[in-house]
Amino acid sequence: MSSQKPAAHENKPIYQCDSKVHHTLKSVKDHLHHLCSTHANRLVRVETCDGDVFEGHIVYCDRGILYICLNNEGCNRAFFPSAPTYYNNFVLPLVLFNLLAISLL
């Protein structure tokens, strides 16, 4: 068995973010983080770039992730109608870069 060094191309990245794009993404992330932190505990509607829409309260925002507690009033996720309501509301993490719009309700 011979110990060969891996070819130089094996360590070559297949993608590297352009420095201007990196700067823009960091600016957007910082701006969204500030907005979301300022509006913590507020009821919002969030739309993602994929067209998904969620309504809930902003719980926390950190490291590019927005955490919202979804409002599921009237939606029972349990099999039994008498299940406690705390099973109906859960926290959803959303990536800030995937958000198209955040609206206060």
PDB file of C-alpha atoms in Angstrom:
ATOM      1  CA  MET A   1       0.000   0.000   0.000  1.00  0.00           C
ATOM      2  CA  SER A   2       1.560   3.274  -1.044  1.00  0.00           C
ATOM      3  CA  SER A   3       0.892   6.553   0.678  1.00  0.00           C
ATOM      4  CA  GLN A   4       0.209   9.007  -2.085  1.00  0.00           C
ATOM      5  CA  LYS A   5      -0.546  12.652  -1.529  1.00  0.00           C
ATOM      6  CA  PRO A   6      -3.955  13.744  -2.731  1.00  0.00           C
ATOM      7  CA  ALA A   7      -3.950  15.696  -5.955  1.00  0.00           C
ATOM      8  CA  ALA A   8      -3.938  19.466  -5.577  1.00  0.00           C
ATOM      9  CA  HIS A   9      -7.349  19.783  -7.239  1.00  0.00           C
ATOM     10  CA  GLU A  10      -9.026  17.773  -4.460  1.00  0.00           C
ATOM     11  CA  ASN A  11      -8.633  20.687  -2.049  1.00  0.00           C
ATOM     12  CA  LYS A  12      -9.745  23.316  -4.517  1.00  0.00           C
ATOM     13  CA  PRO A  13     -13.124  24.848  -3.616  1.00  0.00           C
ATOM     14  CA  ILE A  14     -15.898  24.362  -6.148  1.00  0.00           C
ATOM     15  CA  TYR A  15     -17.551  27.603  -4.976  1.00  0.00           C
ATOM     16  CA  GLN A  16     -16.260  30.708  -3.265  1.00  0.00           C
ATOM     17  CA  CYS A  17     -18.441  33.691  -2.483  1.00  0.00           C
ATOM     18  CA  ASP A  18     -17.454  36.919  -4.202  1.00  0.00           C
ATOM     19  CA  SER A  19     -16.237  39.503  -1.670  1.00  0.00           C
ATOM     20  CA  LYS A  20     -18.869  42.060  -2.788  1.00  0.00           C
ATOM     21  CA  VAL A  21     -21.642  39.487  -2.421  1.00  0.00           C
ATOM     22  CA  HIS A  22     -20.280  38.487   0.992  1.00  0.00           C
ATOM     23  CA  HIS A  23     -20.322  42.128   2.110  1.00  0.00           C
ATOM     24  CA  THR A  24     -23.915  42.578   0.835  1.00  0.00           C
ATOM     25  CA  LEU A  25     -25.122  39.385   2.532  1.00  0.00           C
ATOM     26  CA  LYS A  26     -23.495  40.407   5.817  1.00  0.00           C
ATOM     27  CA  SER A  27     -25.133  43.837   5.610  1.00  0.00           C
ATOM     28  CA  VAL A  28     -28.548  42.287   4.954  1.00  0.00           C
ATOM     29  CA  LYS A  29     -28.088  39.802   7.812  1.00  0.00           C
ATOM     30  CA  ASP A  30     -27.059  42.565  10.230  1.00  0.00           C
ATOM     31  CA  HIS A  31     -30.000  44.753   9.157  1.00  0.00           C
ATOM     32  CA  LEU A  32     -32.538  41.923   9.530  1.00  0.00           C
ATOM     33  CA  HIS A  33     -31.048  40.920  12.877  1.00  0.00           C
ATOM     34  CA  HIS A  34     -31.480  44.484  14.144  1.00  0.00           C
ATOM     35  CA  LEU A  35     -35.075  44.706  12.852  1.00  0.00           C
ATOM     36  CA  CYS A  36     -36.076  41.343  14.305  1.00  0.00           C
ATOM     37  CA  SER A  37     -34.415  42.058  17.660  1.00  0.00           C
ATOM     38  CA  THR A  38     -36.159  45.430  17.825  1.00  0.00           C
ATOM     39  CA  HIS A  39     -39.527  43.774  17.206  1.00  0.00           C
ATOM     40  CA  ALA A  40     -39.133  40.774  19.537  1.00  0.00           C
ATOM     41  CA  ASN A  41     -42.416  39.390  20.882  1.00  0.00           C
ATOM     42  CA  ARG A  42     -44.361  41.157  18.109  1.00  0.00           C
ATOM     43  CA  LEU A  43     -46.875  39.348  15.931  1.00  0.00           C
ATOM     44  CA  VAL A  44     -45.555  39.083  12.365  1.00  0.00           C
ATOM     45  CA  ARG A  45     -46.278  37.477   9.024  1.00  0.00           C
ATOM     46  CA  VAL A  46     -43.159  36.104   7.367  1.00  0.00           C
ATOM     47  CA  GLU A  47     -42.955  35.156   3.701  1.00  0.00           C
ATOM     48  CA  THR A  48     -40.047  33.089   2.401  1.00  0.00           C
ATOM     49  CA  CYS A  49     -38.474  33.233  -1.042  1.00  0.00           C
ATOM     50  CA  ASP A  50     -40.189  29.893  -1.762  1.00  0.00           C
ATOM     51  CA  GLY A  51     -43.629  31.431  -1.147  1.00  0.00           C
ATOM     52  CA  ASP A  52     -44.278  29.877   2.274  1.00  0.00           C
ATOM     53  CA  VAL A  53     -46.098  32.176   4.695  1.00  0.00           C
ATOM     54  CA  PHE A  54     -45.969  31.878   8.489  1.00  0.00           C
ATOM     55  CA  GLU A  55     -47.640  33.941  11.209  1.00  0.00           C
ATOM     56  CA  GLY A  56     -46.342  34.086  14.740  1.00  0.00           C
ATOM     57  CA  HIS A  57     -44.446  36.014  17.366  1.00  0.00           C
ATOM     58  CA  ILE A  58     -40.755  36.761  17.027  1.00  0.00           C
ATOM     59  CA  VAL A  59     -39.039  34.819  19.801  1.00  0.00           C
ATOM     60  CA  TYR A  60     -35.370  35.383  19.052  1.00  0.00           C
ATOM     61  CA  CYS A  61     -32.923  36.196  16.269  1.00  0.00           C
ATOM     62  CA  ASP A  62     -29.327  34.980  16.276  1.00  0.00           C
ATOM     63  CA  ARG A  63     -26.605  34.031  13.795  1.00  0.00           C
ATOM     64  CA  GLY A  64     -28.781  34.456  10.733  1.00  0.00           C
ATOM     65  CA  ILE A  65     -31.737  32.509  12.134  1.00  0.00           C
ATOM     66  CA  LEU A  66     -35.133  34.005  13.024  1.00  0.00           C
ATOM     67  CA  TYR A  67     -37.126  32.005  15.560  1.00  0.00           C
ATOM     68  CA  ILE A  68     -40.885  32.551  15.517  1.00  0.00           C
ATOM     69  CA  CYS A  69     -43.521  30.926  17.686  1.00  0.00           C
ATOM     70  CA  LEU A  70     -46.216  29.956  15.221  1.00  0.00           C
ATOM     71  CA  ASN A  71     -49.813  30.890  15.880  1.00  0.00           C
ATOM     72  CA  ASN A  72     -51.942  27.807  15.431  1.00  0.00           C
ATOM     73  CA  GLU A  73     -55.092  28.949  17.165  1.00  0.00           C
ATOM     74  CA  GLY A  74     -57.942  26.786  15.988  1.00  0.00           C
ATOM     75  CA  CYS A  75     -55.546  24.203  14.572  1.00  0.00           C
ATOM     76  CA  ASN A  76     -55.294  21.155  16.770  1.00  0.00           C
ATOM     77  CA  ARG A  77     -52.152  19.138  16.010  1.00  0.00           C
ATOM     78  CA  ALA A  78     -52.983  16.395  18.515  1.00  0.00           C
ATOM     79  CA  PHE A  79     -55.101  13.334  17.852  1.00  0.00           C
ATOM     80  CA  PHE A  80     -57.422  14.139  20.735  1.00  0.00           C
ATOM     81  CA  PRO A  81     -59.446  17.356  20.940  1.00  0.00           C
ATOM     82  CA  SER A  82     -58.807  17.651  24.673  1.00  0.00           C
ATOM     83  CA  ALA A  83     -55.015  17.826  24.239  1.00  0.00           C
ATOM     84  CA  PRO A  84     -53.281  20.762  25.964  1.00  0.00           C
ATOM     85  CA  THR A  85     -52.880  23.833  23.758  1.00  0.00           C
ATOM     86  CA  TYR A  86     -49.128  24.146  24.385  1.00  0.00           C
ATOM     87  CA  TYR A  87     -48.618  21.329  21.866  1.00  0.00           C
ATOM     88  CA  ASN A  88     -50.179  23.517  19.184  1.00  0.00           C
ATOM     89  CA  ASN A  89     -47.639  26.345  19.297  1.00  0.00           C
ATOM     90  CA  PHE A  90     -44.048  25.588  18.421  1.00  0.00           C
ATOM     91  CA  VAL A  91     -40.967  27.597  17.504  1.00  0.00           C
ATOM     92  CA  LEU A  92     -39.906  27.534  13.866  1.00  0.00           C
ATOM     93  CA  PRO A  93     -36.349  28.515  12.884  1.00  0.00           C
ATOM     94  CA  LEU A  94     -36.147  30.435   9.599  1.00  0.00           C
ATOM     95  CA  VAL A  95     -32.949  31.396   7.798  1.00  0.00           C
ATOM     96  CA  LEU A  96     -32.803  35.178   7.359  1.00  0.00           C
ATOM     97  CA  PHE A  97     -31.412  34.884   3.827  1.00  0.00           C
ATOM     98  CA  ASN A  98     -34.507  32.929   2.768  1.00  0.00           C
ATOM     99  CA  LEU A  99     -36.947  35.628   3.884  1.00  0.00           C
ATOM    100  CA  LEU A 100     -38.714  37.745   1.311  1.00  0.00           C
ATOM    101  CA  ALA A 101     -40.886  39.847   3.629  1.00  0.00           C
ATOM    102  CA  ILE A 102     -41.641  40.374   7.323  1.00  0.00           C
ATOM    103  CA  SER A 103     -44.815  42.298   8.152  1.00  0.00           C
ATOM    104  CA  LEU A 104     -46.074  43.446  11.533  1.00  0.00           C
ATOM    105  CA  LEU A 105     -49.646  42.354  12.242  1.00  0.00           C
TER     106      LEU A 105
END
